[in-house]
CSV table of C-alpha atoms in Angstrom, one decimal:
chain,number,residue,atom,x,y,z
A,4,UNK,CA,9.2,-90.4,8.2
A,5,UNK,CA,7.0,-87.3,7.5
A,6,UNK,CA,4.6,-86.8,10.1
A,7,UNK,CA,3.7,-82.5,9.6
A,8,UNK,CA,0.6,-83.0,12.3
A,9,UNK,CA,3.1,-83.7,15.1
A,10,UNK,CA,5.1,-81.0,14.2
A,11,UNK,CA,5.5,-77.7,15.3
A,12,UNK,CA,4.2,-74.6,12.7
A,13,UNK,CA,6.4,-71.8,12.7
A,14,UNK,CA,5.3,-68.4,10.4
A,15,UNK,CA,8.3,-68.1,7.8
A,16,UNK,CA,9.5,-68.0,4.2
A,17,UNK,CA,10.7,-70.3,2.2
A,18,UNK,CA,13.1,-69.4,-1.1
A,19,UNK,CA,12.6,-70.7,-5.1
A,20,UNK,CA,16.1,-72.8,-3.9
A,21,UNK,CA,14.5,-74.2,-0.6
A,22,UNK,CA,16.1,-72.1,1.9
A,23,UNK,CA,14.1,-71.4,4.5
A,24,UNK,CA,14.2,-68.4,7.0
A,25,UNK,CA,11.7,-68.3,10.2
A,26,UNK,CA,10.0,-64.8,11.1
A,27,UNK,CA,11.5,-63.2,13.8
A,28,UNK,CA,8.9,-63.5,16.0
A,29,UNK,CA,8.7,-67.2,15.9
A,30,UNK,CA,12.7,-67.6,16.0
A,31,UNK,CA,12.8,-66.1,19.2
A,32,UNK,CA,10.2,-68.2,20.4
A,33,UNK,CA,11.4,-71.9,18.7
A,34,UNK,CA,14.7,-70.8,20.5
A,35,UNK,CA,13.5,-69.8,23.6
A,36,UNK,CA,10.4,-71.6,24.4
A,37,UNK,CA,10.2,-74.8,22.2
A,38,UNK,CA,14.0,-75.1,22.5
A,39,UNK,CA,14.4,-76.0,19.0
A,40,UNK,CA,17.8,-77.5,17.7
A,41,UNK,CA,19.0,-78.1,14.5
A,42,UNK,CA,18.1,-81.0,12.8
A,43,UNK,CA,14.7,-80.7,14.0
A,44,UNK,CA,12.2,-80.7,11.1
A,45,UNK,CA,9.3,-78.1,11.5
A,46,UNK,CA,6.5,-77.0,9.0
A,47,UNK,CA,6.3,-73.7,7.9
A,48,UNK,CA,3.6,-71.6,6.7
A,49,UNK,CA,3.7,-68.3,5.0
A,50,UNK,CA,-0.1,-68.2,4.0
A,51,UNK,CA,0.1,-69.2,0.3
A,52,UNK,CA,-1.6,-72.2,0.5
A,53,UNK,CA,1.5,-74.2,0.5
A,54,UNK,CA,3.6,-75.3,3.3
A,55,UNK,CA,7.0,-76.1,3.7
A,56,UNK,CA,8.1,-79.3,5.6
A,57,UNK,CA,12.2,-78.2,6.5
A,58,UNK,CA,14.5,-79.2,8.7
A,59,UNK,CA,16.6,-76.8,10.6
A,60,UNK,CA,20.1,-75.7,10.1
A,61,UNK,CA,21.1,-73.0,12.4
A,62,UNK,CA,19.4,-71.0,15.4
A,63,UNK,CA,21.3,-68.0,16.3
A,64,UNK,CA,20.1,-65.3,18.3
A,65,UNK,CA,17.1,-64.3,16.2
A,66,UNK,CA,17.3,-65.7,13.0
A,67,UNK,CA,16.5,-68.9,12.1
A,68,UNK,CA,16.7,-71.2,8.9
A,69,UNK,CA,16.4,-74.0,7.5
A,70,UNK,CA,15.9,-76.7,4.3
A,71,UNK,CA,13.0,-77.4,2.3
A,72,UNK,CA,12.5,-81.0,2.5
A,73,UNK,CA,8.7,-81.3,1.1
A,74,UNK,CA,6.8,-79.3,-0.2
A,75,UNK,CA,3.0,-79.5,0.9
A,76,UNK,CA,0.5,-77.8,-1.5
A,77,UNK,CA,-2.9,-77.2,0.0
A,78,UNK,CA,-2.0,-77.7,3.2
A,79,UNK,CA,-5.4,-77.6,5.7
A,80,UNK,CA,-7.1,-76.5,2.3
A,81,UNK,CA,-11.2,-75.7,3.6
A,82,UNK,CA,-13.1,-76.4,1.5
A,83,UNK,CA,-16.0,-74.0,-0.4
A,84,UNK,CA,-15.7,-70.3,-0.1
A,85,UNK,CA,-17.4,-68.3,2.9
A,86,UNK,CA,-16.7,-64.3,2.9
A,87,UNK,CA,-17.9,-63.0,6.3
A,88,UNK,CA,-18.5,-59.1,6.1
A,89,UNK,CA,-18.9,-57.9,9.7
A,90,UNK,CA,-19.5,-54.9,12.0
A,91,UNK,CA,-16.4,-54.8,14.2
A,92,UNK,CA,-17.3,-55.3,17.7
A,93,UNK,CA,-16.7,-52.5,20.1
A,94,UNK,CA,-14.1,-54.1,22.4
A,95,UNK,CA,-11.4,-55.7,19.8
A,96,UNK,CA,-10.7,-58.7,21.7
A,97,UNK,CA,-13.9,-59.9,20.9
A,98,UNK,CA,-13.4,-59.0,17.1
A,99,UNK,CA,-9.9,-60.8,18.0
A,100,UNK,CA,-12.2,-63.8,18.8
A,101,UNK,CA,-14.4,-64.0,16.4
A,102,UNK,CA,-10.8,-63.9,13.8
A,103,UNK,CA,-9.3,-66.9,15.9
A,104,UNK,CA,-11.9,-69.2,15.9
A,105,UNK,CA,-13.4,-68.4,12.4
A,106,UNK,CA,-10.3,-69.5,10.9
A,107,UNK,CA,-9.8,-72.5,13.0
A,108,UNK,CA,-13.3,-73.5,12.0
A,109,UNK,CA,-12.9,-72.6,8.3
A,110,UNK,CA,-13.4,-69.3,6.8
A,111,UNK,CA,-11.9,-67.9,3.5
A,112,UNK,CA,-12.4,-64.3,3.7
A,113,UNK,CA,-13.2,-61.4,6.6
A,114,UNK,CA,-14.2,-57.9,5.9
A,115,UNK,CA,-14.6,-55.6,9.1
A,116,UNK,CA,-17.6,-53.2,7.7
A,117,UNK,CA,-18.4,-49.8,9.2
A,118,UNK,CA,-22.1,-49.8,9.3
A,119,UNK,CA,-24.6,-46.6,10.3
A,120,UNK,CA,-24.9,-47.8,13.9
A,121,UNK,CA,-21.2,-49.0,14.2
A,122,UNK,CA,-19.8,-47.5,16.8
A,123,UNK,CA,-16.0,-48.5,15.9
A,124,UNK,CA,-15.6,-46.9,12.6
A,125,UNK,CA,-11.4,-47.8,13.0
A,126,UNK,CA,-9.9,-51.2,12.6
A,127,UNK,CA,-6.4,-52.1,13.2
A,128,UNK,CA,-5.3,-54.4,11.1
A,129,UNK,CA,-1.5,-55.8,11.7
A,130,UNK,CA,-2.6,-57.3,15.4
A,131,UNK,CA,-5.7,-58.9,13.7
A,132,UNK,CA,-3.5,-60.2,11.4
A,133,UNK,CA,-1.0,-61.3,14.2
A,134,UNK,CA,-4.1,-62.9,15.5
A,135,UNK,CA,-4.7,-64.7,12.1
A,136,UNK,CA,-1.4,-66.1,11.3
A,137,UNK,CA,-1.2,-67.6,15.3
A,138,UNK,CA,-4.8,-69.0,13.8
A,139,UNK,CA,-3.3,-70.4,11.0
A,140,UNK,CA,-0.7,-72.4,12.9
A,141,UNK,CA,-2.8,-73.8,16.2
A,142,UNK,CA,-5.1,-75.0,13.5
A,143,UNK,CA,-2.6,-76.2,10.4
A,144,UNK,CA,-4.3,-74.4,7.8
A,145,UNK,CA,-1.6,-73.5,5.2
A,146,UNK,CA,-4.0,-70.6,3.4
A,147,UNK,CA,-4.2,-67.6,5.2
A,148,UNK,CA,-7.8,-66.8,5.1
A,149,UNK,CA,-7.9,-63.2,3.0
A,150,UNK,CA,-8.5,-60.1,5.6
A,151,UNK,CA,-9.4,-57.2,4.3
A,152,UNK,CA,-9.3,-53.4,5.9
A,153,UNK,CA,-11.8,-52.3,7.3
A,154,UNK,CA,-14.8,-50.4,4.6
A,155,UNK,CA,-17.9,-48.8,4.5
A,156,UNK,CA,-20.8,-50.7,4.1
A,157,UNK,CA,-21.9,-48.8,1.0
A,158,UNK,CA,-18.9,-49.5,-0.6
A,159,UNK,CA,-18.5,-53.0,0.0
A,160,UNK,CA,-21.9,-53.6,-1.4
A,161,UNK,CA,-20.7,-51.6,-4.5
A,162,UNK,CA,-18.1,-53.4,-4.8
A,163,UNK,CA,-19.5,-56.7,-4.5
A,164,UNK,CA,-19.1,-59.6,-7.1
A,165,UNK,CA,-22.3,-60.2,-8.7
A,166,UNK,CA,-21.1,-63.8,-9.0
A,167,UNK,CA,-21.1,-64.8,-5.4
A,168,UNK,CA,-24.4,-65.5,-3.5
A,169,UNK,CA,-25.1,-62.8,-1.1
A,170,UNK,CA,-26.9,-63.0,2.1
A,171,UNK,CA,-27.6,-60.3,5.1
A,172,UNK,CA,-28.4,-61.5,8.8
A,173,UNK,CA,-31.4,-59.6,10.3
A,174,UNK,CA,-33.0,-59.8,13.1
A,175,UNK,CA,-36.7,-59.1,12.1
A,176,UNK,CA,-39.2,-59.2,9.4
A,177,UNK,CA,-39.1,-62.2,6.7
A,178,UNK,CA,-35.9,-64.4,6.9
A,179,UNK,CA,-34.9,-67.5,5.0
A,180,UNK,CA,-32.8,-70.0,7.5
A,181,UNK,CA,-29.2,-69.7,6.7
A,182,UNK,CA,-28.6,-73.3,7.1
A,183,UNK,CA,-31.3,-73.8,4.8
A,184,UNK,CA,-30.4,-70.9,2.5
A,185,UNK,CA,-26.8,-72.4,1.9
A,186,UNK,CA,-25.4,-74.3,-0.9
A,187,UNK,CA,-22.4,-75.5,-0.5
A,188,UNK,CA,-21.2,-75.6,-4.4
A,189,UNK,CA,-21.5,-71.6,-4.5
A,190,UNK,CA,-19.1,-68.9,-3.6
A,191,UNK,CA,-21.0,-67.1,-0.2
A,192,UNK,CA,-20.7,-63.7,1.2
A,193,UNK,CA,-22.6,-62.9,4.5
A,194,UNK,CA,-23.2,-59.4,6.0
A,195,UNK,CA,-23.6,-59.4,9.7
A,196,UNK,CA,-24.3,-56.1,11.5
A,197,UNK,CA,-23.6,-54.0,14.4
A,198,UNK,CA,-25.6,-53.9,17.9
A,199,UNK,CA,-27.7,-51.6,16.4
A,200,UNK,CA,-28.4,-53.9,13.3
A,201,UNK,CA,-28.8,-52.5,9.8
A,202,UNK,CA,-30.4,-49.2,8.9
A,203,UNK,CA,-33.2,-49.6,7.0
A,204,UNK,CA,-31.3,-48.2,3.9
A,205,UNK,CA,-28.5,-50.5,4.5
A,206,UNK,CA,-30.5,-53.3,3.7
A,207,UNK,CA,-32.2,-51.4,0.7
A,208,UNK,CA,-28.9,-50.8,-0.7
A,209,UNK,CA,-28.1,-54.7,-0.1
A,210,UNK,CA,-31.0,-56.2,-1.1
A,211,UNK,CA,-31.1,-54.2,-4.7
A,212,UNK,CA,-27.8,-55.7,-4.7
A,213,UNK,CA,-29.4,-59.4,-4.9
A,214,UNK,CA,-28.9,-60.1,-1.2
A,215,UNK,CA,-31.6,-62.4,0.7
A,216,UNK,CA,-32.4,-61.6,4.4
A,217,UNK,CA,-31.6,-64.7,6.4
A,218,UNK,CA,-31.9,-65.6,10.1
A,219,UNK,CA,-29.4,-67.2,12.5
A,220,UNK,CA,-32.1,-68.8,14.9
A,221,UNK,CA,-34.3,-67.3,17.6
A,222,UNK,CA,-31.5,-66.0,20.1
A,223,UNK,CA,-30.8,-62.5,20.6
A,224,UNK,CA,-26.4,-63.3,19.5
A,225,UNK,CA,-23.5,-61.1,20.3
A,226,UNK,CA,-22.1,-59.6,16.8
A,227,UNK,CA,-19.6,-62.2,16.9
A,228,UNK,CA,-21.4,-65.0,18.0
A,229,UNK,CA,-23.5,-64.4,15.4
A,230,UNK,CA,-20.4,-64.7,12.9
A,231,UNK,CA,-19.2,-68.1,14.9
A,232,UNK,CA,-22.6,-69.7,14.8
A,233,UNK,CA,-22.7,-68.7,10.6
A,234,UNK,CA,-19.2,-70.2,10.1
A,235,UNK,CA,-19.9,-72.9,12.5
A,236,UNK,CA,-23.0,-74.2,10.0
A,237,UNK,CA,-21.4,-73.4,6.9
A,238,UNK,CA,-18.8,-76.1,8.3
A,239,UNK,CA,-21.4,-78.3,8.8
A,240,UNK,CA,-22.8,-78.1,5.8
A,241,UNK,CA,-20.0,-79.2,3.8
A,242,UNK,CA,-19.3,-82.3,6.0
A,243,UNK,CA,-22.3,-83.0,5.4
A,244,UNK,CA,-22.1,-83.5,2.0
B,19,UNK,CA,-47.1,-51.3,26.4
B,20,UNK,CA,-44.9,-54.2,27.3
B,21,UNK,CA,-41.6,-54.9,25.2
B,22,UNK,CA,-39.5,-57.0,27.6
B,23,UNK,CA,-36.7,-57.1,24.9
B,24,UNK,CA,-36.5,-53.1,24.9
B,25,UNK,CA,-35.6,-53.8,28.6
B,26,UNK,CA,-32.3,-53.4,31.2
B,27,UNK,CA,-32.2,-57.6,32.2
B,28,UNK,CA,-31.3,-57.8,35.8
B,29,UNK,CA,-30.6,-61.1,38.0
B,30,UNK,CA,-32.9,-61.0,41.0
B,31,UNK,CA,-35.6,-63.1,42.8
B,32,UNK,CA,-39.4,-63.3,42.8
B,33,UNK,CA,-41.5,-64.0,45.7
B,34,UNK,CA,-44.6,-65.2,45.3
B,35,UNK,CA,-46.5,-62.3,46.5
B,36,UNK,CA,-44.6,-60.4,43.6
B,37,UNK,CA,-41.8,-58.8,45.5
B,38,UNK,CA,-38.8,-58.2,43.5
B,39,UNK,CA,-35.7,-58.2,45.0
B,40,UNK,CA,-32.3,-57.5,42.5
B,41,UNK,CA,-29.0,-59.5,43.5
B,42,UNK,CA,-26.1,-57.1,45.4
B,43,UNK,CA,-24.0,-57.0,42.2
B,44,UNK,CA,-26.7,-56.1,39.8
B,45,UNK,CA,-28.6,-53.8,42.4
B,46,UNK,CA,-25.4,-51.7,42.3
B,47,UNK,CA,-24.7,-51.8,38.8
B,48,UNK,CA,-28.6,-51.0,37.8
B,49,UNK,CA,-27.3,-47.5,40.4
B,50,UNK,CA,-24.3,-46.7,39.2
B,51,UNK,CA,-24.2,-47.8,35.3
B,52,UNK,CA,-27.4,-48.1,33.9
B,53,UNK,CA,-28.8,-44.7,36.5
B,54,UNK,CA,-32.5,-46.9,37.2
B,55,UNK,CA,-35.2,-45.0,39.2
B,56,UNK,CA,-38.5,-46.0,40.7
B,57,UNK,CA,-40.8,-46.3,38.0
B,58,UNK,CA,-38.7,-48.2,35.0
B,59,UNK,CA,-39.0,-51.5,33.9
B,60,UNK,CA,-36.8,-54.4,33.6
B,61,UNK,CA,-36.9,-58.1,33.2
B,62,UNK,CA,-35.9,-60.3,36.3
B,63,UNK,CA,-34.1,-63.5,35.5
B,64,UNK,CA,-33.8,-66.1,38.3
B,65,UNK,CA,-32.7,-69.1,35.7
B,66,UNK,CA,-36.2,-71.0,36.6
B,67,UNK,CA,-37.3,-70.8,33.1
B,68,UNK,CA,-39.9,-67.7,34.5
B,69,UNK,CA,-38.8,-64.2,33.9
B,70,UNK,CA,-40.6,-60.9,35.5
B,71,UNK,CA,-41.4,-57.9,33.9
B,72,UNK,CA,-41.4,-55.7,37.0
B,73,UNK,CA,-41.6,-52.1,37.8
B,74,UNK,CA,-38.7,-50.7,40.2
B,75,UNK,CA,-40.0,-49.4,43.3
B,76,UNK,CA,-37.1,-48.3,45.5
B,77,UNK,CA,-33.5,-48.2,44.9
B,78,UNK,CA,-31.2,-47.5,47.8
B,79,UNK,CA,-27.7,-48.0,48.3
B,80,UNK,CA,-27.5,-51.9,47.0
B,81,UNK,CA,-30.7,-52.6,47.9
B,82,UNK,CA,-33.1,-52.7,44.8
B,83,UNK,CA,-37.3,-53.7,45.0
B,84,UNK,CA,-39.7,-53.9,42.3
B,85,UNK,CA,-43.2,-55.5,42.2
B,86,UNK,CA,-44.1,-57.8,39.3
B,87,UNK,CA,-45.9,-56.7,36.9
B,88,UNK,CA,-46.1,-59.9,34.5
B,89,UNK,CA,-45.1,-63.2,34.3
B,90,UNK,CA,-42.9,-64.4,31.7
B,91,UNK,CA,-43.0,-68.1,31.4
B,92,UNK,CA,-40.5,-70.0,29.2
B,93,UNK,CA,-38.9,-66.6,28.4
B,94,UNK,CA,-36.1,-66.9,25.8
B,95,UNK,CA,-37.2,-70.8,26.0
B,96,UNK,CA,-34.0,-72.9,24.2
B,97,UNK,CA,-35.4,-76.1,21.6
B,98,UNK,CA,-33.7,-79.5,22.2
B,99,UNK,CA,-31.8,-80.7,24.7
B,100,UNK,CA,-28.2,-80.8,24.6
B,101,UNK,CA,-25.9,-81.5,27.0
B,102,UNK,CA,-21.9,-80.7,26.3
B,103,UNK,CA,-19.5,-82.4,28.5
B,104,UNK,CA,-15.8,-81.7,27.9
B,105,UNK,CA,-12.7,-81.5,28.7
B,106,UNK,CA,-11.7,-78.3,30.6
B,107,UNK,CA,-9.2,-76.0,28.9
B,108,UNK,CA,-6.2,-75.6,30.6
B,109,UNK,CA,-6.6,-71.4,30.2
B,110,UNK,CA,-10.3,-71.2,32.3
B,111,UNK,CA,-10.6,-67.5,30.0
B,112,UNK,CA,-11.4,-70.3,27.3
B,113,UNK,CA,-13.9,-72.5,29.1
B,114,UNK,CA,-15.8,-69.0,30.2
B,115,UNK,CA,-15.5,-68.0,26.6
B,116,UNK,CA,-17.2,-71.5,25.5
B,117,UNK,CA,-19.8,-71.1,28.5
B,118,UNK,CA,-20.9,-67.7,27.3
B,119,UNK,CA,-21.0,-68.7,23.5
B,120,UNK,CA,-22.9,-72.0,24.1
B,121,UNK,CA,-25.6,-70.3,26.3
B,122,UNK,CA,-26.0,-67.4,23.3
B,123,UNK,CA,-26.5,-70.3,20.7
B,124,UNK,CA,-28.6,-72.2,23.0
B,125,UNK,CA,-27.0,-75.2,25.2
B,126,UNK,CA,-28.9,-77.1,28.5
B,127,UNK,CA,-26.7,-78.1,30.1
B,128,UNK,CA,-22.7,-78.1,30.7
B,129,UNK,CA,-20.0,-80.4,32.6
B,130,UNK,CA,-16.7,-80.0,32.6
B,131,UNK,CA,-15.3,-83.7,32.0
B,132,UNK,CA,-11.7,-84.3,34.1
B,133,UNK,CA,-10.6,-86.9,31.5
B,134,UNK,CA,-7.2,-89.3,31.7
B,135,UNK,CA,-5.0,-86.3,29.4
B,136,UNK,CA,-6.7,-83.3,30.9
B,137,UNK,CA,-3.8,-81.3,32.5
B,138,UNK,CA,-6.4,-79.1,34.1
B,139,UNK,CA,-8.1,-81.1,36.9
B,140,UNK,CA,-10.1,-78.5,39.0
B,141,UNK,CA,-12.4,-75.9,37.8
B,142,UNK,CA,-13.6,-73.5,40.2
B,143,UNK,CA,-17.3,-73.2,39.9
B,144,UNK,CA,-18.5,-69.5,41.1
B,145,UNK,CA,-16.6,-68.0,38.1
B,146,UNK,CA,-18.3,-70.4,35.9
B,147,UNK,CA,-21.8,-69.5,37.2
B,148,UNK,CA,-21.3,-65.8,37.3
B,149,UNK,CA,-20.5,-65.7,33.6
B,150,UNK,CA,-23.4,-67.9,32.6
B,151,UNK,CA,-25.5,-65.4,34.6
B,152,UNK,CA,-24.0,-62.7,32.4
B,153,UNK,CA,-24.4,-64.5,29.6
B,154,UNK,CA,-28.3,-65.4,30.0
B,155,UNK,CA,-29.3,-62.0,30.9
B,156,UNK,CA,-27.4,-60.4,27.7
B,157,UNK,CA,-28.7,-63.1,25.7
B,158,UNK,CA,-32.6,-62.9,26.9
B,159,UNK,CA,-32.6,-66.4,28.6
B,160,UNK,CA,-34.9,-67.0,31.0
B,161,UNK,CA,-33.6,-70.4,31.9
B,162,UNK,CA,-30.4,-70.8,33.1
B,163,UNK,CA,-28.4,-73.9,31.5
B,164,UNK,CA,-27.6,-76.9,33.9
B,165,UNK,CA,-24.1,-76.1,35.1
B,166,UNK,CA,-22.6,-79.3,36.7
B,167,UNK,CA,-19.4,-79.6,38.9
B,168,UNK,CA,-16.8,-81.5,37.5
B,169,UNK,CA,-16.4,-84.9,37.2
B,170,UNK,CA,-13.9,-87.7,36.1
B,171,UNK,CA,-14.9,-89.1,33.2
B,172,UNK,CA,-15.5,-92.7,34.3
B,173,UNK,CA,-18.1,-91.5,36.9
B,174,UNK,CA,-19.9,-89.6,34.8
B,175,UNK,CA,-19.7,-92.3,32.1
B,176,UNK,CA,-21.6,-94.7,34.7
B,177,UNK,CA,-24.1,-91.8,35.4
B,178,UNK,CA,-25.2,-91.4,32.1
B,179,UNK,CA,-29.1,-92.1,31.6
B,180,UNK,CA,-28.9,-94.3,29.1
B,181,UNK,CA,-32.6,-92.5,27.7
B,182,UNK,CA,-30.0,-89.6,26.1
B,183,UNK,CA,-28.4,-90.6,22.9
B,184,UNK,CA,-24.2,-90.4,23.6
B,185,UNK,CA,-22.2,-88.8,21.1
B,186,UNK,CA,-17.6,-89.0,21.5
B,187,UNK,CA,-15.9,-86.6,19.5
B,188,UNK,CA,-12.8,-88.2,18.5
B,189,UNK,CA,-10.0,-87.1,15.9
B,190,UNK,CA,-9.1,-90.5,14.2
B,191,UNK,CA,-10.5,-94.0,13.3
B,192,UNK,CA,-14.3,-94.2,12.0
B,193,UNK,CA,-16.6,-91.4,12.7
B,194,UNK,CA,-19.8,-90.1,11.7
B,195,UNK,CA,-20.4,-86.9,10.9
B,196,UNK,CA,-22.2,-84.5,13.8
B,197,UNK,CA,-24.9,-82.7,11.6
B,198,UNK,CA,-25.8,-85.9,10.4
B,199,UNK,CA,-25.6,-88.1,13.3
B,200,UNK,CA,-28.4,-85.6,14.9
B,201,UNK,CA,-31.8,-86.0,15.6
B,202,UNK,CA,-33.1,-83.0,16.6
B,203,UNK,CA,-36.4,-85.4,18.3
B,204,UNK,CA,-34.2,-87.1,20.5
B,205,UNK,CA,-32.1,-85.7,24.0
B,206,UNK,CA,-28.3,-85.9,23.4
B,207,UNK,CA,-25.1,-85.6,25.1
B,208,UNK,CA,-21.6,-85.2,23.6
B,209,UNK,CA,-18.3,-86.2,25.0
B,210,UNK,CA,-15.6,-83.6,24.2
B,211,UNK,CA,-11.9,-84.5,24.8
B,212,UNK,CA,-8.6,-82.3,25.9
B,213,UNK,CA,-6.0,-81.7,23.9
B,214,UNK,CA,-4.2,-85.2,24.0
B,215,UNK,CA,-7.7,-86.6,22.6
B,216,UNK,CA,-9.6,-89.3,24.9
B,217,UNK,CA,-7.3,-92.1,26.1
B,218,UNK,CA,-8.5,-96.0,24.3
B,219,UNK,CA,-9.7,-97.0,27.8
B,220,UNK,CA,-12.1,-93.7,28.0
B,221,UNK,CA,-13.2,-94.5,24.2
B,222,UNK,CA,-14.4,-98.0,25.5
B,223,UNK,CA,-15.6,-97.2,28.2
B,224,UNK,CA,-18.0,-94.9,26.3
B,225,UNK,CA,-19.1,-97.4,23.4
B,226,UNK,CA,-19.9,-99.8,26.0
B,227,UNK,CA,-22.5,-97.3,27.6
B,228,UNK,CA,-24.0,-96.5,23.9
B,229,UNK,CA,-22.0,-93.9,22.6
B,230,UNK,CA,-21.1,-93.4,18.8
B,231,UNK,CA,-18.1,-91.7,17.4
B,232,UNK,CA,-18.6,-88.6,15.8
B,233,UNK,CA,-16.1,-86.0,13.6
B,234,UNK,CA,-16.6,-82.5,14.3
B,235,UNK,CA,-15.0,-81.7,10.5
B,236,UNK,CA,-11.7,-82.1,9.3
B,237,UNK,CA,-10.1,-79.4,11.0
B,238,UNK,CA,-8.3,-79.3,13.8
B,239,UNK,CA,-9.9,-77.7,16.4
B,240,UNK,CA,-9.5,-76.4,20.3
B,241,UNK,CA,-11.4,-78.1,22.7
B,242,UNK,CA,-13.3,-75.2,22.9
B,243,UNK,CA,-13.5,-74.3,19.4
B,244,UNK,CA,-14.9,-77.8,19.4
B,245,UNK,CA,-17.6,-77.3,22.2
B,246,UNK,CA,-18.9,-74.0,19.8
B,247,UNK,CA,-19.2,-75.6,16.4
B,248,UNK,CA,-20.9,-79.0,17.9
B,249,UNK,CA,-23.9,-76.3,19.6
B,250,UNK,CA,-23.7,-74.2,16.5
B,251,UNK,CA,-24.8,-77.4,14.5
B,252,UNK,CA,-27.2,-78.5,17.1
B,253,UNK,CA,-29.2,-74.9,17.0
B,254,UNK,CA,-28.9,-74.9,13.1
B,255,UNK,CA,-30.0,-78.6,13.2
B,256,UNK,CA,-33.7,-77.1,15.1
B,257,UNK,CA,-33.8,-74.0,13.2
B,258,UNK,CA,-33.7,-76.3,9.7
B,259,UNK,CA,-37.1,-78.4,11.2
């Protein structure tokens, strides 16, 4: 009987003819710590969107495979479409965080921006993506949300699809609630900014763009609890519909 | 020309003549970190809901004075009353992590709940004060969030004051939603399970004191995680009103 929720997730491949080949990382570990066997049956993710529910036929030394049994398309799917574009933090575990539990809670897309008053201007990438994908399998979401390298903000805004609703967190001056702002049928980009906050041509630049000026609430937030509490009540939004 | 949020926020204690004392640890790091002379300003936080704008009189060694020069009643004042009790994680960096979080987005109080599945049954308490210290004086709060000891769940069950609307967070069976079980009017607390969920006899325990299911959202969540998005809602819930 498929059960996938009591399973465990393991980071992998799976082939057009249903073979299936775990990621070295995570063989090591379903030998060595979960003690996996074969004939166990394990879900796999790769971050497509679609999981594979497999069984597994041999565990030696590092590699590991195994046999598609299911297929699961849109697997831990979240719904709407929230792109969070955010000043990196200055220590990276608490950019590491902000990655873990914004997937967990449901984002689709994360943008580290380098802002005027950023003081990090580098990202790495592959351990935020290490972070991600771990994510991805504590919370049995099947789509990898999309991260992308780090950019300028001036950039970004260029680059910015007219078609999604754009909105900037700021910390003074006229703000529309961003619970309130939301609407839950429309694609969502939010800029969040550094310690510092935006310059003033920052938001300029943004706000020719089309973007509103919304608030997260009275309290003077961390950079990254600021992104939480934003993914937190998009969330909330959609259940509550 | 006063700007208390400009200020260096220290943890110290008030007397009622206006003396200013600054706690050991902050008195040195106020020396040695933030390089404080007679004649600056900082805010005092004692937790009491009262901050003080004081000027810095001496600073010797690890003894800091100052002398008030303002009260600052209700400073950094927190809408609602919310009361989180849950589960301790079994890693305490993630129940320090929720602490800080929930006292940025605004939380009143905190217990941690030693439930039937909780594998973690002692939480040491100092560690737990010293980061929600940290976290109110980086966060501009001038009252400190009830921190109880912990508790099993039964007792704090047959504590409850039955005035406070009681909310369970459970993964299965008939739930409503969180945002929309909220009334911002009304004082609440929320029951937040470990990992292996609450146990049936904890679940009826609960509904015969009052307390409603509620689903934090399809996903599947941390405990943690959990503790974040259910004060995330609650903030956005008094920031929509």
């Amino acid at each position: 009987m498929l059960d996938a929720s009591q399973c465990h997730h393991l980071w992998g491949s799976t082939s057009d003819d249903g073979t299936v080949v775990i990621d070295p990382d995570d063989a090591q570990h379903a030998i060595k710590s979960l003690r996996l066997k074969s004939g166990d049956h394990v879900v796999v993710l790769d971050g497509s969107g679609t999981a594979t529910y497999c069984e597994l036929i041999s565990l030696s030394r590092k590699v590991v495979t195994g046999k598609r049994c299911h297929s699961l398309p849109d697997y831990g799917k979240v719904a709407g479409d929230l792109h969070i574009a955010m000043a990196p933090t200055k220590q990276m575990d608490r950019m590491h965080l902000f990655i873990e539990k914004a997937i967990e809670m449901g984002v689709h897309a994360i943008t580290p921006l380098i802002c005027f008053h950023s003081e990090r201007r580098h990202v790495p990438i592959n351990r935020i993506l290490r972070v991600a994908r771990a994510a991805c399998k504590q919370s049995h979401k099947g789509h990898m949300p999309t991260i992308h390298e780090a950019i300028p903000f001036n950039k970004f805004i260029q680059q910015h699809d007219e078609s999604r609703r754009l909105a900037m967190a700021i910390c003074l001056g006229y703000r529309q609630d961003w619970g309130t702002w939301l609407q839950s049928d429309k694609a969502t980009t939010l800029l969040i900014g550094p310690e510092g906050d935006f310059s003033d041509d920052e938001w300029e630049l943004a706000n020719k763009q089309g973007a509103d000026a919304v608030s997260l609430g009275d309290h003077r937030l961390r950079t990254e609890t600021a992104g939480l509490l934003a993914v937190a009540q998009y969330a909330g939004k959609f259940s509550d519909s």
